[in-house]
Amino acid sequence: MNPVAVMRAARIVRDELDFMPDDTSGELRDRLDQLLAEEGRQAAGPLAEAVVSLVSRYGPAWERMRLLLGQDEQALLEEPLPEEPAPASTAPQPRVSERGPSVIGRLTGAFRRRRKDGGERPAAPGGREPLILPLVETPGEVVAGWGAEVEVGLIPQETPGGSTAAPAREPVDLDVQIIAEGFEAPAGWRVRLRADEATPYPRAKVGLVALAQEQPVTARQIQVVHAVRGQVTGFGVRALAVLDSPGLLGQENAPHPVAGTPVRLTGLGEAPDVTAVVVHGDRPGRLWWTYHSPHFVTPDQAEACELGMRVSEFGRSVARQDLPLEEAGRQVATRVPPGFWELLNAVAGRVAPRRPSVLILSQEPHVPWELASLERPIDRSVPGFLNCQTVTGRWPLGGRRPELPPPVRTGGGGGMAVVYGGPQAHPLVPAFGARQVSPALGDVMALLGDPPDVVHFATGAPAPESLGRGMGGGSFVFLDEPGDCQPFLLAGASGAVAPFRPVGDGLVEEFYRRSLGGEPPAEVLRSLRCMAPATAPAYRFFGHPSLTLSRDHSAA
């Protein structure tokens, strides 16, 4: 991959953001501008890696970049970039790129070698994992009022030689749910497919009808969610154009490529009691929610969520330090569609006296949905926040990484590191034998190149904000201060914790004592939030609600 071509494509994508159907275009523009401003001042290879890993989080922009570069998603994320000399400087420059796999590739491999969940996909001949990809076949354009057939299902990833190997498997019933704003589905939005040894890649056609629209040409998205026994295991999205007149047909509206997360059918862990899938709509401030559960058959049609402002603006409004968490929780709760609360109440009754587990799979990273206040609490003895009433986890959705479903175990090789610049040893050093690492960029990059099971970024040691400056973290990452966990999850981390606003210290040692003793981190955080309800509910957990850490640590 040519760094010059990457930067050229990034500038084109940046200029086209206003015309893309993505609510986060303003956010991407701001972050992309920062990286583009470094061209000529930073080494080209690592800078291009940072651009690719940033844009890969934003669906339509990522599709456009792939088209401009003429490569598939796997190649863009994993192909090594040629190394170039760093710009001249009087200060020593840390070495952040080596020949071989890219940084994200090295970190992902390091993380996955440490997992012991037994659910990793088997290696394919030549060392590549065999992937099952989401199928979303649509025309590139459709006229409003006309019907359109959408074919959904599974397809194999082609090997370098062009052939595909159909993996033998036990029969699996796969539910495929369609989310398509601006369309109707007369026969329903969900189909069930049977994948088995005879038909390893099933598919089915679903009839949609495009609704009338105001503009001559409107960009729409067909999004599909794959689930097995109530557990989401894959996701795909494809863009198309809806025209208001047949006379506009054939005007360069070629089919877009499919973006999304490979589908997993086997080696699945325990399904959360409730999974909420939150995806972007076709206008700013609109989100669509769908629900999955191993306990009930859920509605097949998505529910709309209207924020009344851009998603990022709403997220900032409820994260203000001067806004009490109780009020923030009420504001968030009013935006959660009623179908979620209905399902949660039904599931809570089904699994009682156990607390239900909830996983939020969201394309948007801004809104703290887990802070929503329950109007009718499941347990009146604890605070009414969703992340106190239930065992809640969150996970990014939309790109090839991170994988679905989130892993249920992490660790295995042992070890903990704490990034801390204070003059004295951090408390985690004597308590758990953690290795203390300076927050200097070179030291952090060296740590992340071969991470231990747990990496903790202490107060005063901010975590890297983009993958190009620190692509990943340990198998489990904890940020004391507000920060972005997505770079670590994209690089293969199994889970992460970070507050969405400052909360102060006091919970860390108890969190590790219990989590490293075998309790799921999501449950540990839930109970610790209940002990300090004025501040602790701001901690967000990224990972499977049932995720457990390695027990290879011991308190001093």
XYZ file of C-alpha atoms in Angstrom:
556
model
C 0.000 0.000 0.000
C 1.401 3.363 -1.072
C 1.337 6.012 1.703
C 1.066 8.770 -0.905
C -2.044 7.130 -2.386
C -3.542 6.727 1.075
C -3.102 10.417 1.876
C -4.463 11.450 -1.535
C -7.540 9.255 -1.036
C -7.991 10.633 2.477
C -8.129 14.192 1.157
C -10.769 13.215 -1.403
C -12.820 11.489 1.298
C -12.485 14.541 3.524
C -13.836 16.817 0.772
C -16.806 14.489 0.132
C -17.923 14.052 3.742
C -20.817 16.499 3.448
C -22.400 14.255 0.815
C -22.134 10.998 2.748
C -25.077 9.491 4.698
C -23.273 9.459 8.046
C -24.173 11.398 11.161
C -20.552 11.493 12.286
C -19.072 13.260 9.236
C -18.238 16.377 11.254
C -16.412 14.349 13.857
C -14.434 12.446 11.207
C -13.545 15.697 9.437
C -12.105 17.188 12.626
C -10.011 14.118 13.418
C -8.928 13.589 9.821
C -7.832 17.233 9.495
C -5.450 16.741 12.416
C -3.776 13.800 10.714
C -3.670 15.427 7.274
C -1.965 18.458 8.819
C 0.918 16.197 9.863
C 1.761 15.219 6.269
C 5.372 16.160 5.605
C 6.143 16.462 9.305
C 5.684 12.833 10.333
C 6.937 9.594 8.818
C 4.644 8.723 5.895
C 4.145 5.034 6.711
C 2.872 5.348 10.302
C 0.848 8.436 9.346
C -0.921 6.541 6.553
C -1.624 3.688 8.990
C -3.225 6.180 11.355
C -5.426 7.539 8.552
C -6.563 4.079 7.442
C -7.361 2.957 10.975
C -9.286 6.170 11.680
C -11.409 6.107 8.515
C -12.140 2.380 8.994
C -14.436 3.308 11.901
C -16.803 5.304 9.646
C -18.839 3.146 7.245
C -19.583 5.309 4.169
C -16.200 7.070 4.330
C -14.473 3.694 4.627
C -16.351 2.339 1.607
C -15.284 5.403 -0.417
C -11.638 5.061 0.587
C -11.614 1.402 -0.374
C -12.977 2.286 -3.803
C -10.387 5.026 -4.295
C -7.531 2.731 -3.364
C -8.921 -0.274 -5.222
C -8.223 -2.689 -2.359
C -10.333 -4.820 -0.108
C -10.739 -4.146 3.578
C -8.432 -6.959 4.700
C -5.566 -5.635 2.592
C -6.006 -2.061 3.765
C -5.933 -3.048 7.421
C -3.146 -5.609 7.298
C -0.825 -4.893 4.367
C 2.520 -3.480 5.578
C 3.430 0.034 4.586
C 6.962 0.763 3.339
C 9.124 2.290 5.994
C 10.407 5.803 5.443
C 12.854 7.868 7.460
C 11.359 10.072 10.147
C 11.539 13.846 9.622
C 14.600 15.609 10.924
C 14.334 16.622 14.568
C 16.612 17.587 17.390
C 14.801 15.160 19.679
C 15.156 11.378 19.295
C 12.237 9.869 17.427
C 10.663 6.660 18.771
C 10.621 3.784 16.339
C 6.967 3.078 15.645
C 7.140 1.036 12.462
C 9.018 -2.123 11.519
C 9.140 -4.220 8.422
C 6.533 -6.940 8.421
C 2.912 -6.631 9.487
C 1.484 -3.205 10.158
C 1.127 -2.011 13.726
C -2.537 -2.955 13.882
C -1.674 -6.360 12.479
C 1.099 -6.933 15.034
C -1.057 -5.881 17.958
C -4.049 -7.877 16.826
C -1.900 -10.962 16.546
C -0.405 -10.368 19.973
C -3.808 -10.014 21.580
C -5.292 -13.055 19.928
C -2.365 -15.299 20.873
C -3.166 -14.607 24.506
C -6.821 -15.608 24.418
C -7.924 -18.922 25.858
C -11.642 -18.862 25.116
C -11.380 -21.715 22.645
C -13.574 -19.805 20.246
C -10.997 -18.492 17.790
C -11.623 -19.302 14.166
C -9.305 -22.057 12.952
C -6.373 -21.007 10.838
C -6.725 -21.525 7.144
C -4.000 -22.931 4.926
C -1.318 -20.312 4.611
C -2.024 -18.898 8.060
C -5.078 -16.788 7.184
C -8.287 -17.278 9.137
C -11.155 -18.564 6.990
C -13.798 -15.861 7.079
C -17.513 -16.037 6.411
C -18.648 -12.696 5.036
C -22.085 -11.066 5.053
C -23.907 -11.151 1.713
C -25.895 -8.044 0.768
C -26.726 -8.079 -2.939
C -28.684 -5.038 -4.107
C -29.036 -3.013 -7.291
C -26.976 0.150 -7.317
C -30.116 2.239 -7.812
C -33.864 1.815 -7.430
C -36.825 4.055 -8.298
C -39.158 5.203 -5.522
C -42.355 3.166 -5.579
C -40.675 0.271 -7.331
C -39.844 -3.043 -5.772
C -36.274 -4.239 -5.317
C -34.967 -7.676 -4.400
C -32.229 -7.770 -1.767
C -30.328 -11.026 -1.422
C -28.888 -11.660 2.036
C -26.982 -14.512 3.590
C -23.380 -15.694 3.653
C -20.480 -15.858 1.222
C -16.994 -17.274 1.698
C -13.871 -15.198 1.562
C -11.882 -16.101 -1.518
C -8.379 -17.453 -1.061
C -5.462 -15.817 -2.905
C -5.789 -18.452 -5.610
C -9.412 -17.543 -6.203
C -10.850 -20.733 -4.734
C -12.958 -21.116 -1.622
C -13.079 -23.895 0.914
C -16.464 -24.715 2.436
C -15.886 -25.517 6.107
C -17.793 -28.500 7.458
C -20.019 -27.556 10.372
C -22.933 -28.679 12.462
C -26.306 -27.295 11.330
C -26.839 -23.703 12.480
C -30.013 -21.629 12.209
C -29.052 -18.087 11.248
C -31.431 -15.143 11.566
C -30.775 -12.257 9.184
C -32.526 -8.978 9.985
C -32.662 -6.051 7.563
C -32.625 -2.377 8.549
C -33.419 -0.108 5.604
C -34.638 3.440 6.166
C -36.872 4.682 3.337
C -38.110 1.197 2.408
C -40.988 -1.100 3.207
C -40.721 -4.882 3.526
C -44.163 -6.356 2.727
C -43.083 -9.899 3.663
C -41.105 -8.919 6.762
C -37.625 -7.710 7.698
C -36.133 -10.990 8.902
C -35.390 -14.363 7.340
C -34.073 -17.569 8.876
C -31.427 -19.559 7.026
C -29.971 -23.004 7.730
C -26.192 -23.326 7.374
C -24.913 -26.903 7.301
C -22.348 -29.046 5.555
C -24.502 -29.347 2.433
C -25.280 -25.610 2.300
C -22.491 -23.816 4.153
C -23.324 -20.431 2.617
C -27.124 -20.096 2.460
C -28.855 -17.076 0.995
C -32.386 -15.757 0.506
C -34.108 -12.927 -1.344
C -36.175 -10.312 0.474
C -38.529 -7.963 -1.341
C -38.303 -4.267 -0.459
C -40.236 -1.281 -1.826
C -38.600 2.156 -1.942
C -40.779 4.907 -0.481
C -41.448 8.290 -2.078
C -38.876 10.989 -1.355
C -38.373 14.724 -1.735
C -34.984 14.787 -3.471
C -34.263 13.530 -7.009
C -31.545 11.226 -5.670
C -31.276 10.038 -2.070
C -28.454 7.927 -0.649
C -29.786 4.986 1.374
C -28.243 2.058 3.235
C -29.239 -1.587 3.489
C -27.932 -2.869 6.825
C -28.155 -6.506 7.914
C -27.667 -8.073 11.336
C -26.809 -11.773 11.640
C -27.727 -13.641 14.818
C -27.539 -17.215 16.103
C -29.854 -18.197 18.973
C -30.354 -14.570 19.944
C -26.673 -13.642 19.793
C -25.425 -11.174 17.155
C -22.568 -12.765 15.218
C -22.106 -10.558 12.117
C -23.081 -7.319 10.414
C -23.108 -5.954 6.868
C -24.032 -2.706 5.153
C -24.354 -1.640 1.545
C -25.241 1.765 0.093
C -27.530 2.391 -2.866
C -29.321 5.314 -4.505
C -33.091 5.846 -4.542
C -34.315 7.890 -7.530
C -37.568 9.809 -7.828
C -37.860 9.190 -11.575
C -37.023 6.328 -13.957
C -35.338 8.909 -16.188
C -32.443 9.080 -13.744
C -31.591 5.381 -14.053
C -28.115 4.547 -15.268
C -26.387 7.748 -14.197
C -23.255 6.275 -12.605
C -24.968 4.694 -9.613
C -22.889 1.519 -9.586
C -23.374 -0.926 -6.671
C -21.260 -0.081 -3.647
C -19.100 -2.723 -1.954
C -20.303 -4.417 1.208
C -18.726 -3.260 4.460
C -19.137 -4.911 7.822
C -18.040 -7.612 10.231
C -17.417 -11.253 9.269
C -20.085 -13.680 10.452
C -19.280 -16.257 13.089
C -21.367 -19.413 13.355
C -19.443 -21.706 15.708
C -17.451 -21.454 18.921
C -19.916 -18.972 20.370
C -19.991 -18.206 24.059
C -22.932 -17.387 26.273
C -25.453 -15.041 24.693
C -26.390 -11.869 26.603
C -29.975 -11.838 27.806
C -30.648 -8.712 25.729
C -28.668 -7.321 22.812
C -29.527 -3.894 21.422
C -28.147 -3.018 17.977
C -27.910 0.743 17.355
C -27.136 1.941 13.822
C -27.103 5.317 12.075
C -30.087 6.506 10.123
C -29.923 8.476 6.885
C -30.242 11.888 8.533
C -28.337 13.498 11.424
C -29.701 12.688 14.857
C -31.636 9.585 13.793
C -30.690 6.117 14.988
C -32.363 2.747 14.481
C -32.610 0.114 17.220
C -33.176 -3.617 16.864
C -33.243 -6.241 19.608
C -32.125 -9.831 20.088
C -32.542 -12.277 22.952
C -32.143 -16.026 23.500
C -35.336 -15.925 25.611
C -37.892 -14.354 23.234
C -38.600 -13.846 19.552
C -38.084 -10.114 19.059
C -39.804 -7.758 16.581
C -38.314 -7.841 13.102
C -38.766 -4.115 12.350
C -36.300 -1.534 13.637
C -37.441 1.260 15.965
C -36.441 4.858 15.284
C -34.675 6.991 17.854
C -34.768 10.775 17.292
C -32.164 12.720 19.284
C -33.175 16.158 18.021
C -29.541 17.040 17.311
C -26.411 15.386 15.978
C -25.378 12.289 17.879
C -22.040 13.787 18.909
C -23.771 16.945 20.189
C -26.212 14.934 22.274
C -23.368 12.861 23.673
C -21.488 15.995 24.719
C -24.618 17.511 26.254
C -25.149 14.596 28.663
C -21.429 14.236 29.443
C -21.096 17.767 30.842
C -19.385 17.779 34.203
C -21.953 20.220 35.647
C -24.911 17.961 34.771
C -25.831 15.569 37.616
C -25.708 11.942 36.544
C -29.342 11.477 37.569
C -30.442 14.181 35.114
C -28.136 12.822 32.402
C -29.662 9.376 32.934
C -33.183 10.754 32.542
C -32.261 12.557 29.326
C -30.718 9.430 27.846
C -33.676 7.289 28.885
C -36.133 9.483 26.995
C -34.299 8.682 23.748
C -34.273 4.907 24.226
C -37.131 3.408 22.155
C -39.984 1.775 24.124
C -39.335 -1.631 22.570
C -36.072 -1.921 24.477
C -37.739 -1.351 27.846
C -40.514 -3.801 27.019
C -38.018 -6.532 26.145
C -35.828 -5.800 29.169
C -38.782 -6.043 31.562
C -39.909 -9.328 30.015
C -36.401 -10.792 30.168
C -35.899 -9.623 33.754
C -38.987 -11.575 34.755
C -37.790 -14.635 32.847
C -34.271 -14.796 34.370
C -35.140 -13.647 37.944
C -33.664 -13.733 40.541
C -30.526 -13.389 38.416
C -29.814 -9.930 37.007
C -30.212 -9.734 33.216
C -27.168 -9.075 31.079
C -27.316 -6.422 28.358
C -24.975 -5.880 25.404
C -25.210 -2.648 23.393
C -23.740 -2.939 19.879
C -23.531 0.606 18.589
C -22.199 2.318 15.486
C -22.034 5.590 17.402
C -19.583 5.959 20.323
C -20.932 9.129 21.917
C -24.164 8.464 23.809
C -23.827 6.685 27.193
C -26.897 4.490 26.711
C -25.870 2.398 29.704
C -26.558 5.433 31.916
C -30.282 5.490 31.043
C -32.520 5.588 34.115
C -35.220 2.932 34.433
C -38.654 4.389 35.093
C -39.595 1.078 36.731
C -36.401 -0.306 38.300
C -35.867 -4.050 38.311
C -34.249 -3.783 41.760
C -35.273 -0.794 43.882
C -32.431 -1.401 46.331
C -29.808 -0.117 43.848
C -29.580 3.057 41.732
C -31.902 3.173 38.735
C -29.215 3.470 36.044
C -29.249 0.684 33.443
C -25.610 -0.130 34.267
C -26.538 -0.594 37.935
C -29.761 -2.510 37.368
C -28.222 -4.902 34.811
C -24.824 -6.346 33.927
C -24.086 -4.150 30.929
C -21.435 -4.163 28.219
C -20.893 -2.164 25.075
C -19.114 -2.958 21.793
C -18.408 -1.035 18.563
C -20.275 -2.085 15.422
C -19.776 -1.560 11.732
C -16.246 -2.432 10.595
C -14.290 -5.606 10.063
C -12.886 -5.127 13.544
C -13.635 -5.669 16.328
C -15.039 -9.133 15.793
C -18.518 -10.327 16.720
C -19.545 -11.498 19.182
C -17.162 -10.029 21.769
C -14.966 -12.656 23.449
C -16.004 -14.093 26.805
C -12.480 -14.711 28.098
C -9.200 -12.863 27.912
C -5.679 -13.345 29.142
C -3.639 -16.439 29.693
C -0.034 -15.293 29.471
C -0.215 -13.262 32.670
C 1.203 -9.884 33.442
C -0.020 -6.374 34.136
C 1.451 -3.003 33.219
C 0.506 0.430 34.514
C 1.358 3.525 32.476
C 2.195 6.133 35.091
C 4.614 9.043 35.290
C 4.556 9.776 39.012
C 7.755 9.814 41.124
C 6.535 6.976 43.348
C 5.434 3.484 42.443
C 1.796 3.269 41.419
C -0.378 1.316 43.921
C -0.919 -1.445 41.333
C 2.807 -2.247 41.440
C 2.919 -3.554 45.029
C -0.695 -4.776 45.020
C -0.580 -6.901 41.849
C 3.026 -6.966 40.725
C 2.340 -4.607 37.816
C 5.227 -3.315 35.732
C 5.325 0.483 35.741
C 5.877 2.092 32.324
C 6.638 5.720 31.579
C 3.913 7.603 29.642
C 6.525 8.679 27.063
C 5.343 7.757 23.562
C 8.275 5.482 22.803
C 7.818 3.511 26.014
C 4.071 3.177 25.467
C 4.546 1.998 21.883
C 7.077 -0.587 23.017
C 4.618 -1.818 25.630
C 1.740 -2.025 23.167
C 3.877 -3.908 20.655
C 3.913 -6.920 22.995
C 1.219 -6.218 25.581
C 0.612 -8.104 28.820
C -2.845 -9.321 29.770
C -3.804 -6.024 31.403
C -2.704 -2.467 30.611
C -3.803 0.320 32.942
C -3.455 3.994 31.976
C -3.308 5.870 35.277
C -4.352 9.442 35.997
C -1.946 11.830 34.283
C -0.984 9.247 31.654
C -3.537 9.728 28.844
C -4.032 6.836 26.468
C -3.181 7.223 22.762
C -6.093 8.708 20.832
C -5.454 7.209 17.404
C -4.144 3.880 16.244
C -1.261 5.501 14.392
C 0.107 6.911 17.617
C -0.436 3.810 19.695
C -2.381 1.103 17.937
C -3.859 -0.986 20.653
C -3.266 -1.940 24.244
C -3.227 -4.983 26.471
C -5.688 -7.807 26.287
C -7.751 -5.758 28.756
C -7.392 -1.974 28.995
C -8.433 0.374 31.802
C -8.321 4.159 31.424
C -8.476 6.235 34.604
C -9.319 9.354 32.613
C -11.915 9.882 29.867
C -10.629 8.544 26.568
C -11.433 6.630 23.413
C -11.389 2.858 23.853
C -12.096 2.055 20.196
C -8.436 2.045 19.040
C -7.700 -0.718 21.533
C -10.766 -2.752 20.581
C -9.992 -2.404 16.866
C -6.487 -3.690 17.557
C -7.851 -6.819 19.244
C -8.298 -5.975 22.928
C -10.915 -8.178 24.552
C -12.397 -5.457 26.740
C -11.855 -1.984 28.121
C -13.052 0.400 30.810
C -13.104 4.197 30.652
C -15.272 6.941 32.165
C -17.087 9.302 29.821
C -16.254 12.159 32.207
C -13.827 12.554 35.157
C -14.807 10.502 38.203
C -11.716 10.512 40.463
C -9.871 7.557 41.961
C -10.850 4.959 44.508
C -12.264 1.949 42.656
C -9.268 0.575 40.792
C -7.703 -1.753 43.350
C -11.041 -3.266 44.349
C -11.931 -3.686 40.671
C -8.760 -5.662 39.978
C -8.929 -7.659 43.202
C -12.340 -8.998 42.277
C -11.899 -9.214 38.488
C -8.597 -11.055 38.719
C -10.215 -13.315 41.292
C -12.658 -14.584 38.676
C -15.648 -12.230 38.793
C -16.725 -10.774 35.422
C -15.511 -7.149 35.151
C -18.970 -6.022 34.037
C -20.527 -7.331 37.271
C -17.693 -5.903 39.372
C -18.197 -2.469 37.838
C -21.967 -2.733 38.298
C -21.625 -3.310 42.025
C -18.951 -0.621 42.421
C -21.181 1.895 40.650
C -23.869 1.190 43.225
C -21.430 2.080 46.015
C -20.747 5.570 44.574
C -23.843 6.462 42.509
C -22.989 10.164 42.256
C -19.873 9.535 40.128
C -19.091 5.855 39.428
C -21.909 5.201 36.903
C -19.836 7.308 34.483
C -17.518 4.294 34.072
C -18.297 2.526 30.794
C -17.455 -1.108 30.194
C -16.598 -2.234 26.650
C -16.869 -5.962 26.249
C -19.109 -8.976 26.684
C -21.092 -8.863 29.950
C -19.762 -12.360 30.749
C -16.107 -11.575 29.954
C -13.655 -12.865 32.584
C -9.998 -12.026 33.065
C -7.026 -14.290 33.600
C -6.485 -15.568 37.135
C -2.705 -15.669 36.690
C -2.267 -12.572 38.875
C -2.046 -12.509 42.631
C -2.128 -9.721 45.158
C 1.128 -8.975 46.885
